[in-house]
Amino acid sequence: MIDWTPYLESISEKYAQWETFYTLTDVEGKTRPSKTAPLLRDLWVQTIEKERENPQERAERPEKPERFTVLDGLRKYATNHVLLKGRPGSGKSTALARLLLEESVGTQSLRLNQQNQAKIIQIPILIELRLYETSILDLILQFLKRHKLIIDSNTLESWLLENQNFRPLLLFDGINELPSDTARQNLKNFRQQYAEISMIFTTRDLGSDDLDIEKKLEMLPLSEAQMRDFVKVYLPEKGEEMLKQLGNRLKEFGQTPLLLWMLCSVFDNNQNKIPANLGLVFQGFTKEFDIHKRDREGVKISENLRRWQNRLLQHLAWTMTTGENPTEIKLSISKNQAEEILIEFLQGKISYPDNTALEWLEDLLKYHLIHLEGNDKIAFRHQLIQEYYTAEELKKKLPHLRDEQLQWDYLNYLKWTEPMALLLGMLEKKADALRVVELALKIDFRLGARLAGEVKKDWQRETIALVLGLNLPQFFTILLLGETRSDAAIPGLLKALEDSDSNARRNAAFALGKIGSETAIPRSLKALENSDRNARRNASFPLGKIGSETAIAGLLKALEQSNRNIRGKAAAALGKISPETAIAGLLKALEQSNRNIRGKAAAALGNIGSETAIAGLLKALEQSNRNIRGKAAAALGNIGSETAIAGLLKALEHSDEDVRRYAAEALGNIGSETAIAGLLKALEDSNSDVRWKAAFALGDIKGLPKNKLFMLKNNNHSRSVGGRGRWLPPPSNFVVELILYIINQVFLCKCIWN
């Protein structure tokens, strides 16, 4: 039997920084930057709707996306495998690192007594796919070895196949980082061979293989409130000034936690100035990281290396990205390979290139944005950093590339998309930028549209004109305008928002939400007043996506409209934004005479999840309309606060069975032992649905004293679980034994996460 204790202790020690900080150091780094970014605990994901064969067809009943905090979503779907997609730097790897830490700590703290029937323990293992060389099993063995557990491949395979008491939770980071098609096929085969094991996968949202995984989650962009909070925590004295300078550009630069952190770092060390574009943010960040790391550790490097370091890193990144064939990208290489690359590069340029290359590589590893990771591999600290240095090298080569060469050797392959996007923000000549976009549109419409929105702001009217000049059907034109994420595309989309064709209006609304610019807010708010209900629904979508304070103010005002449909759509949009600012308006909407408005306001308050809303929601439990009471109870469960328990326990005794059912479910979501007595009493409810909800709610509560249930076996019960005695006989012992069985089953499922 494998002793997992040393492994779990090693994980808890080496990943401890992920409990509090978001850093760009090695995941297992022993040191922490002098100024770390606050960890964003409330990053959100939502389920991805299954793609239809014909994208122009509208689903009769479109699936409503579910939203979760990122760790809750991963835990919910890991059993049957889940794929987490997101933009570069959106927090996918951070989420896996935190999940690894939390599960390791949770497993160590699990105390099993002799009477506990749940003896299944979850063992999390992180598999960084960029390190792939021979097989998935070897990657797992390497990770275990780095954390004080040495076993052979036969032992590992036996455990993966049997795993009776200690079940694996495999965390695969970076499908898009696999070095070859062979590696991707091996991963797909591994997933099929061990289909019964819980697995989580991450990848960029950039056309990579999804391994045929059915359940997919996507990282949601940071809300404006999250961005502002992040900036103020990282820069307590300068944050307000930075936000003032950014103005409407906050979303442009703060799309992901990584980019926002880099921007804060550059602003802090750049005389409180905001760089003009994303490429300059990378330039400033790489420079400041280098200087501050050396200064902090009191190390002086030679002036020669200082002059050469950017060229060395650019050449190293270029060679790794180029790979050995057009589709391959290397995100890690052996130290020997890195030495050979630098030696060859320095030949004929300096004296003693061999010794100098070795010395400079050691200094770069210590004081710059490359590091050593598992199995003596060298990698950049984030794939985006490698892509930035690749873009710098591509910038030097661009004038010498023929059109055909640029198209077929670079624009034609996915691995060059991010470097090309960064390059366009750094180009100094408009003609060069227009050339790249025009050539990209001839290769791939979506790629060209994406790159059209990456050029400097002053040139985007002309690149958007190139997209419009394709003269494609309206459906595809609207889709491509959304792909640009450019303000220059908004006038055309606003025009489409008023089109007579309902599909055009809907697609334009989706595209506006994707762009997320405040420019679209006034027209969208006006569209909320349209007499056509579909137009109102379409208008609410971008408002919910944009999520700025400007949108909130307009939506709160819309809650006061005389038209109930407008008020309803405004409440729904506010729920999607999820800002604390909206709570006061939504609480007021709970007092509206129209029940639909009250219901949507209650649901929106649940989405926001703030304790500030609890008092109003508890009051809503007393509404005469049972739909409102039900939604209020569900919202209280979503908030998940102990403060809500007293009101929910009272709702368990309500005369309306729907309210009792919702209250039982909400108490299960909160999972507090305080609710046990009330839920035990609810096991005797006259309604079967209430009894079932109470049983499952009890199963969700850790530390439930099951002896209380055993005591119930001696009591007389006159009702069957089935309700009205239709399908189960009434013996009392059977009822309680069934409830105990349900709770034990829930424990068996839940214990692996707690």
Short mmCIF file of N, CA and C in Angstrom, two decimals, residues 242-384:
data_model
loop_
_atom_site.label_atom_id
_atom_site.label_comp_id
_atom_site.label_asym_id
_atom_site.label_seq_id
_atom_site.Cartn_x
_atom_site.Cartn_y
_atom_site.Cartn_z
N MET A 242 -3.96 55.43 -10.92
CA MET A 242 -3.87 54.52 -12.07
C MET A 242 -5.24 54.32 -12.71
N LEU A 243 -6.26 54.11 -11.89
CA LEU A 243 -7.61 53.90 -12.42
C LEU A 243 -8.11 55.16 -13.13
N LYS A 244 -7.75 56.32 -12.61
CA LYS A 244 -8.16 57.57 -13.24
C LYS A 244 -7.53 57.71 -14.62
N GLN A 245 -6.23 57.37 -14.72
CA GLN A 245 -5.54 57.45 -16.01
C GLN A 245 -6.11 56.44 -17.02
N LEU A 246 -6.44 55.26 -16.52
CA LEU A 246 -6.95 54.22 -17.42
C LEU A 246 -8.32 54.58 -17.98
N GLY A 247 -9.20 55.11 -17.13
CA GLY A 247 -10.53 55.45 -17.59
C GLY A 247 -11.22 54.26 -18.23
N ASN A 248 -11.70 54.44 -19.45
CA ASN A 248 -12.40 53.38 -20.17
C ASN A 248 -11.48 52.28 -20.68
N ARG A 249 -10.17 52.45 -20.52
CA ARG A 249 -9.22 51.46 -21.03
C ARG A 249 -8.94 50.36 -20.01
N LEU A 250 -9.59 50.42 -18.85
CA LEU A 250 -9.33 49.42 -17.81
C LEU A 250 -9.57 48.02 -18.33
N LYS A 251 -10.66 47.81 -19.05
CA LYS A 251 -10.96 46.46 -19.55
C LYS A 251 -9.97 46.03 -20.63
N GLU A 252 -9.46 46.99 -21.39
CA GLU A 252 -8.50 46.67 -22.45
C GLU A 252 -7.24 46.05 -21.85
N PHE A 253 -6.76 46.62 -20.74
CA PHE A 253 -5.52 46.15 -20.15
C PHE A 253 -5.73 45.11 -19.05
N GLY A 254 -6.92 45.10 -18.45
CA GLY A 254 -7.13 44.23 -17.29
C GLY A 254 -7.96 43.01 -17.60
N GLN A 255 -7.80 42.45 -18.80
CA GLN A 255 -8.64 41.34 -19.24
C GLN A 255 -8.45 40.10 -18.37
N THR A 256 -7.23 39.90 -17.87
CA THR A 256 -6.92 38.70 -17.10
C THR A 256 -6.10 39.09 -15.87
N PRO A 257 -6.05 38.23 -14.85
CA PRO A 257 -5.24 38.54 -13.67
C PRO A 257 -3.77 38.78 -14.00
N LEU A 258 -3.22 38.00 -14.93
CA LEU A 258 -1.80 38.16 -15.27
C LEU A 258 -1.53 39.53 -15.89
N LEU A 259 -2.34 39.92 -16.87
CA LEU A 259 -2.12 41.20 -17.52
C LEU A 259 -2.34 42.36 -16.55
N LEU A 260 -3.32 42.24 -15.68
CA LEU A 260 -3.60 43.30 -14.72
C LEU A 260 -2.44 43.45 -13.74
N TRP A 261 -1.89 42.33 -13.30
CA TRP A 261 -0.74 42.36 -12.40
C TRP A 261 0.46 43.01 -13.09
N MET A 262 0.72 42.63 -14.34
CA MET A 262 1.84 43.21 -15.08
C MET A 262 1.66 44.72 -15.23
N LEU A 263 0.42 45.15 -15.52
CA LEU A 263 0.15 46.58 -15.69
C LEU A 263 0.41 47.33 -14.38
N CYS A 264 -0.06 46.78 -13.27
CA CYS A 264 0.18 47.41 -11.97
C CYS A 264 1.67 47.54 -11.68
N SER A 265 2.41 46.48 -11.98
CA SER A 265 3.85 46.48 -11.74
C SER A 265 4.55 47.55 -12.57
N VAL A 266 4.16 47.65 -13.85
CA VAL A 266 4.77 48.64 -14.73
C VAL A 266 4.42 50.05 -14.28
N PHE A 267 3.16 50.29 -13.95
CA PHE A 267 2.74 51.62 -13.50
C PHE A 267 3.50 52.04 -12.25
N ASP A 268 3.70 51.10 -11.34
CA ASP A 268 4.37 51.38 -10.08
C ASP A 268 5.83 51.78 -10.28
N ASN A 269 6.42 51.29 -11.37
CA ASN A 269 7.85 51.53 -11.59
C ASN A 269 8.13 52.34 -12.86
N ASN A 270 7.11 53.01 -13.38
CA ASN A 270 7.24 53.77 -14.62
C ASN A 270 6.76 55.20 -14.42
N GLN A 271 7.14 55.77 -13.26
CA GLN A 271 6.76 57.15 -12.95
C GLN A 271 5.25 57.37 -13.07
N ASN A 272 4.51 56.34 -12.65
CA ASN A 272 3.04 56.41 -12.62
C ASN A 272 2.44 56.74 -13.99
N LYS A 273 2.96 56.08 -15.03
CA LYS A 273 2.46 56.29 -16.39
C LYS A 273 1.93 54.98 -16.96
N ILE A 274 0.84 55.06 -17.72
CA ILE A 274 0.25 53.89 -18.37
C ILE A 274 0.86 53.72 -19.76
N PRO A 275 1.41 52.55 -20.09
CA PRO A 275 1.93 52.33 -21.44
C PRO A 275 0.82 52.46 -22.49
N ALA A 276 1.23 52.79 -23.71
CA ALA A 276 0.26 53.06 -24.78
C ALA A 276 -0.46 51.82 -25.26
N ASN A 277 0.20 50.65 -25.19
CA ASN A 277 -0.44 49.42 -25.68
C ASN A 277 0.11 48.22 -24.93
N LEU A 278 -0.48 47.06 -25.21
CA LEU A 278 -0.13 45.84 -24.48
C LEU A 278 1.31 45.43 -24.70
N GLY A 279 1.82 45.63 -25.92
CA GLY A 279 3.21 45.29 -26.19
C GLY A 279 4.16 46.06 -25.30
N LEU A 280 3.87 47.34 -25.07
CA LEU A 280 4.71 48.16 -24.20
C LEU A 280 4.57 47.75 -22.74
N VAL A 281 3.41 47.21 -22.37
CA VAL A 281 3.26 46.67 -21.01
C VAL A 281 4.24 45.52 -20.81
N PHE A 282 4.33 44.62 -21.79
CA PHE A 282 5.27 43.51 -21.71
C PHE A 282 6.71 44.02 -21.67
N GLN A 283 7.03 44.99 -22.50
CA GLN A 283 8.39 45.54 -22.50
C GLN A 283 8.75 46.08 -21.12
N GLY A 284 7.84 46.87 -20.57
CA GLY A 284 8.11 47.46 -19.26
C GLY A 284 8.19 46.42 -18.17
N PHE A 285 7.32 45.42 -18.23
CA PHE A 285 7.30 44.39 -17.18
C PHE A 285 8.58 43.57 -17.18
N THR A 286 9.02 43.13 -18.36
CA THR A 286 10.23 42.30 -18.43
C THR A 286 11.44 43.08 -17.94
N LYS A 287 11.48 44.36 -18.25
CA LYS A 287 12.60 45.20 -17.80
C LYS A 287 12.59 45.36 -16.29
N GLU A 288 11.42 45.68 -15.73
CA GLU A 288 11.33 45.90 -14.29
C GLU A 288 11.53 44.62 -13.50
N PHE A 289 11.02 43.51 -14.00
CA PHE A 289 11.22 42.22 -13.31
C PHE A 289 12.70 41.94 -13.17
N ASP A 290 13.44 42.16 -14.24
CA ASP A 290 14.88 41.91 -14.25
C ASP A 290 15.59 42.79 -13.24
N ILE A 291 15.32 44.09 -13.28
CA ILE A 291 16.02 45.04 -12.41
C ILE A 291 15.71 44.77 -10.95
N HIS A 292 14.43 44.61 -10.62
CA HIS A 292 14.05 44.46 -9.22
C HIS A 292 14.49 43.13 -8.64
N LYS A 293 14.51 42.09 -9.45
CA LYS A 293 14.96 40.79 -8.94
C LYS A 293 16.44 40.86 -8.57
N ARG A 294 17.23 41.53 -9.40
CA ARG A 294 18.66 41.66 -9.10
C ARG A 294 18.87 42.54 -7.87
N ASP A 295 18.18 43.69 -7.86
CA ASP A 295 18.36 44.62 -6.74
C ASP A 295 17.93 43.99 -5.43
N ARG A 296 16.83 43.22 -5.46
CA ARG A 296 16.33 42.61 -4.23
C ARG A 296 17.32 41.61 -3.67
N GLU A 297 17.99 40.87 -4.55
CA GLU A 297 18.89 39.83 -4.09
C GLU A 297 20.34 40.31 -4.04
N GLY A 298 20.55 41.62 -4.28
CA GLY A 298 21.87 42.20 -4.13
C GLY A 298 22.91 41.66 -5.08
N VAL A 299 22.51 41.35 -6.30
CA VAL A 299 23.43 40.74 -7.27
C VAL A 299 23.70 41.73 -8.40
N LYS A 300 24.95 41.86 -8.77
CA LYS A 300 25.33 42.69 -9.90
C LYS A 300 25.78 41.79 -11.04
N ILE A 301 25.13 41.93 -12.19
CA ILE A 301 25.54 41.14 -13.35
C ILE A 301 26.37 42.04 -14.26
N SER A 302 27.13 41.43 -15.13
CA SER A 302 28.04 42.18 -15.99
C SER A 302 27.28 43.07 -16.96
N GLU A 303 27.92 44.18 -17.34
CA GLU A 303 27.32 45.08 -18.32
C GLU A 303 27.14 44.38 -19.65
N ASN A 304 28.05 43.44 -19.96
CA ASN A 304 27.93 42.71 -21.22
C ASN A 304 26.63 41.93 -21.29
N LEU A 305 26.29 41.22 -20.20
CA LEU A 305 25.02 40.48 -20.19
C LEU A 305 23.84 41.43 -20.24
N ARG A 306 23.95 42.55 -19.55
CA ARG A 306 22.86 43.52 -19.57
C ARG A 306 22.55 43.97 -21.01
N ARG A 307 23.62 44.13 -21.80
CA ARG A 307 23.43 44.55 -23.19
C ARG A 307 22.87 43.42 -24.06
N TRP A 308 23.20 42.18 -23.71
CA TRP A 308 22.85 41.04 -24.56
C TRP A 308 21.58 40.30 -24.14
N GLN A 309 21.11 40.53 -22.91
CA GLN A 309 20.09 39.64 -22.37
C GLN A 309 18.80 39.61 -23.20
N ASN A 310 18.34 40.74 -23.71
CA ASN A 310 17.11 40.73 -24.51
C ASN A 310 17.29 39.93 -25.79
N ARG A 311 18.44 40.09 -26.45
CA ARG A 311 18.69 39.34 -27.67
C ARG A 311 18.79 37.84 -27.39
N LEU A 312 19.39 37.49 -26.25
CA LEU A 312 19.50 36.08 -25.90
C LEU A 312 18.12 35.48 -25.66
N LEU A 313 17.28 36.18 -24.90
CA LEU A 313 15.95 35.67 -24.58
C LEU A 313 15.06 35.64 -25.82
N GLN A 314 15.20 36.63 -26.69
CA GLN A 314 14.42 36.63 -27.93
C GLN A 314 14.80 35.44 -28.81
N HIS A 315 16.10 35.18 -28.92
CA HIS A 315 16.54 34.06 -29.76
C HIS A 315 16.11 32.72 -29.15
N LEU A 316 16.22 32.61 -27.83
CA LEU A 316 15.81 31.38 -27.16
C LEU A 316 14.31 31.14 -27.36
N ALA A 317 13.51 32.19 -27.16
CA ALA A 317 12.06 32.07 -27.34
C ALA A 317 11.72 31.72 -28.79
N TRP A 318 12.38 32.35 -29.72
CA TRP A 318 12.13 32.10 -31.14
C TRP A 318 12.42 30.64 -31.50
N THR A 319 13.55 30.15 -31.03
CA THR A 319 13.94 28.77 -31.34
C THR A 319 12.96 27.78 -30.74
N MET A 320 12.51 28.03 -29.50
CA MET A 320 11.55 27.14 -28.85
C MET A 320 10.20 27.18 -29.55
N THR A 321 9.76 28.36 -29.96
CA THR A 321 8.47 28.48 -30.62
C THR A 321 8.51 27.87 -32.02
N THR A 322 9.61 28.06 -32.72
CA THR A 322 9.75 27.49 -34.06
C THR A 322 9.67 25.97 -34.02
N GLY A 323 10.31 25.36 -33.01
CA GLY A 323 10.25 23.91 -32.86
C GLY A 323 10.95 23.18 -33.99
N GLU A 324 10.67 21.90 -34.08
CA GLU A 324 11.32 21.07 -35.09
C GLU A 324 10.46 20.86 -36.32
N ASN A 325 9.19 21.28 -36.26
CA ASN A 325 8.32 21.22 -37.44
C ASN A 325 7.30 22.35 -37.33
N PRO A 326 6.57 22.66 -38.40
CA PRO A 326 5.69 23.84 -38.42
C PRO A 326 4.61 23.86 -37.34
N THR A 327 4.15 22.69 -36.88
CA THR A 327 3.06 22.69 -35.89
C THR A 327 3.55 22.55 -34.46
N GLU A 328 4.79 22.21 -34.25
CA GLU A 328 5.31 21.92 -32.92
C GLU A 328 5.80 23.20 -32.24
N ILE A 329 5.54 23.30 -30.95
CA ILE A 329 6.08 24.37 -30.13
C ILE A 329 6.67 23.75 -28.88
N LYS A 330 7.83 24.21 -28.48
CA LYS A 330 8.47 23.71 -27.27
C LYS A 330 8.33 24.76 -26.17
N LEU A 331 7.68 24.39 -25.10
CA LEU A 331 7.54 25.30 -23.97
C LEU A 331 8.53 24.98 -22.87
N SER A 332 9.29 23.92 -23.04
CA SER A 332 10.40 23.61 -22.15
C SER A 332 11.43 22.83 -22.95
N ILE A 333 12.69 23.04 -22.63
CA ILE A 333 13.78 22.31 -23.28
C ILE A 333 14.80 21.95 -22.22
N SER A 334 15.65 20.98 -22.52
CA SER A 334 16.67 20.59 -21.55
C SER A 334 17.70 21.71 -21.42
N LYS A 335 18.37 21.72 -20.30
CA LYS A 335 19.40 22.75 -20.08
C LYS A 335 20.50 22.64 -21.12
N ASN A 336 20.85 21.41 -21.50
CA ASN A 336 21.89 21.22 -22.52
C ASN A 336 21.47 21.83 -23.85
N GLN A 337 20.19 21.66 -24.21
CA GLN A 337 19.70 22.25 -25.45
C GLN A 337 19.79 23.77 -25.41
N ALA A 338 19.41 24.35 -24.27
CA ALA A 338 19.47 25.81 -24.13
C ALA A 338 20.91 26.31 -24.26
N GLU A 339 21.84 25.57 -23.66
CA GLU A 339 23.26 25.95 -23.77
C GLU A 339 23.71 25.93 -25.23
N GLU A 340 23.35 24.87 -25.94
CA GLU A 340 23.75 24.75 -27.35
C GLU A 340 23.15 25.87 -28.20
N ILE A 341 21.88 26.22 -27.92
CA ILE A 341 21.22 27.29 -28.69
C ILE A 341 21.96 28.61 -28.50
N LEU A 342 22.33 28.93 -27.26
CA LEU A 342 23.00 30.20 -26.98
C LEU A 342 24.43 30.21 -27.49
N ILE A 343 25.12 29.07 -27.38
CA ILE A 343 26.49 28.99 -27.90
C ILE A 343 26.49 29.25 -29.40
N GLU A 344 25.59 28.59 -30.11
CA GLU A 344 25.51 28.77 -31.56
C GLU A 344 25.17 30.22 -31.92
N PHE A 345 24.28 30.83 -31.14
CA PHE A 345 23.88 32.22 -31.40
C PHE A 345 25.05 33.19 -31.21
N LEU A 346 25.90 32.91 -30.23
CA LEU A 346 27.00 33.84 -29.91
C LEU A 346 28.24 33.62 -30.76
N GLN A 347 28.27 32.53 -31.51
CA GLN A 347 29.44 32.25 -32.35
C GLN A 347 29.68 33.41 -33.32
N GLY A 348 30.95 33.87 -33.34
CA GLY A 348 31.33 34.95 -34.25
C GLY A 348 30.90 36.32 -33.80
N LYS A 349 30.19 36.41 -32.65
CA LYS A 349 29.73 37.71 -32.16
C LYS A 349 30.56 38.20 -30.99
N ILE A 350 31.05 37.27 -30.17
CA ILE A 350 31.86 37.64 -29.00
C ILE A 350 33.01 36.66 -28.87
N SER A 351 33.98 37.01 -28.03
CA SER A 351 35.07 36.10 -27.72
C SER A 351 34.60 35.05 -26.73
N TYR A 352 35.16 33.87 -26.82
CA TYR A 352 34.85 32.75 -25.90
C TYR A 352 33.34 32.51 -25.77
N PRO A 353 32.67 32.25 -26.87
CA PRO A 353 31.20 32.08 -26.81
C PRO A 353 30.76 30.91 -25.95
N ASP A 354 31.55 29.82 -25.90
CA ASP A 354 31.14 28.64 -25.13
C ASP A 354 31.02 28.96 -23.65
N ASN A 355 32.11 29.44 -23.06
CA ASN A 355 32.09 29.73 -21.62
C ASN A 355 31.11 30.86 -21.29
N THR A 356 31.10 31.86 -22.15
CA THR A 356 30.21 33.00 -21.89
C THR A 356 28.74 32.58 -21.92
N ALA A 357 28.38 31.73 -22.88
CA ALA A 357 26.99 31.27 -22.98
C ALA A 357 26.58 30.53 -21.72
N LEU A 358 27.47 29.67 -21.20
CA LEU A 358 27.16 28.90 -19.99
C LEU A 358 26.98 29.83 -18.79
N GLU A 359 27.88 30.82 -18.66
CA GLU A 359 27.79 31.75 -17.53
C GLU A 359 26.53 32.61 -17.63
N TRP A 360 26.26 33.11 -18.81
CA TRP A 360 25.09 33.97 -18.97
C TRP A 360 23.79 33.21 -18.78
N LEU A 361 23.74 31.97 -19.20
CA LEU A 361 22.53 31.17 -18.99
C LEU A 361 22.26 31.00 -17.50
N GLU A 362 23.31 30.75 -16.72
CA GLU A 362 23.13 30.61 -15.27
C GLU A 362 22.58 31.90 -14.67
N ASP A 363 23.11 33.05 -15.12
CA ASP A 363 22.62 34.32 -14.60
C ASP A 363 21.17 34.58 -15.02
N LEU A 364 20.84 34.24 -16.25
CA LEU A 364 19.46 34.42 -16.71
C LEU A 364 18.49 33.56 -15.90
N LEU A 365 18.92 32.36 -15.56
CA LEU A 365 18.08 31.47 -14.76
C LEU A 365 17.85 32.03 -13.36
N LYS A 366 18.84 32.71 -12.84
CA LYS A 366 18.72 33.23 -11.48
C LYS A 366 17.97 34.55 -11.43
N TYR A 367 18.15 35.38 -12.44
CA TYR A 367 17.70 36.76 -12.31
C TYR A 367 16.79 37.24 -13.43
N HIS A 368 16.20 36.32 -14.19
CA HIS A 368 15.31 36.79 -15.25
C HIS A 368 14.09 35.89 -15.37
N LEU A 369 13.40 35.99 -16.51
CA LEU A 369 12.08 35.37 -16.66
C LEU A 369 12.12 33.97 -17.25
N ILE A 370 13.25 33.27 -17.07
CA ILE A 370 13.29 31.83 -17.35
C ILE A 370 13.66 31.13 -16.06
N HIS A 371 13.33 29.86 -15.96
CA HIS A 371 13.62 29.14 -14.73
C HIS A 371 13.77 27.65 -15.03
N LEU A 372 14.34 26.96 -14.05
CA LEU A 372 14.46 25.51 -14.12
C LEU A 372 13.22 24.88 -13.51
N GLU A 373 12.65 23.90 -14.20
CA GLU A 373 11.53 23.17 -13.61
C GLU A 373 11.81 21.68 -13.69
N GLY A 374 10.77 20.86 -13.52
CA GLY A 374 10.95 19.43 -13.36
C GLY A 374 11.90 18.78 -14.35
N ASN A 375 12.72 17.86 -13.85
CA ASN A 375 13.59 17.04 -14.69
C ASN A 375 14.61 17.89 -15.45
N ASP A 376 15.14 18.95 -14.79
CA ASP A 376 16.20 19.78 -15.36
C ASP A 376 15.79 20.43 -16.68
N LYS A 377 14.57 20.91 -16.74
CA LYS A 377 14.05 21.56 -17.93
C LYS A 377 14.06 23.08 -17.74
N ILE A 378 14.31 23.79 -18.83
CA ILE A 378 14.28 25.24 -18.81
C ILE A 378 13.02 25.71 -19.51
N ALA A 379 12.33 26.70 -18.90
CA ALA A 379 11.11 27.24 -19.49
C ALA A 379 10.98 28.70 -19.11
N PHE A 380 10.23 29.45 -19.91
CA PHE A 380 9.86 30.80 -19.51
C PHE A 380 8.80 30.70 -18.41
N ARG A 381 8.71 31.73 -17.59
CA ARG A 381 7.84 31.65 -16.41
C ARG A 381 6.36 31.64 -16.76
N HIS A 382 6.02 32.02 -17.95
CA HIS A 382 4.65 31.88 -18.45
C HIS A 382 4.73 31.83 -19.97
N GLN A 383 3.83 31.09 -20.59
CA GLN A 383 3.85 30.98 -22.04
C GLN A 383 3.73 32.35 -22.71
N LEU A 384 2.97 33.26 -22.11
CA LEU A 384 2.85 34.60 -22.68
C LEU A 384 4.18 35.33 -22.72
#
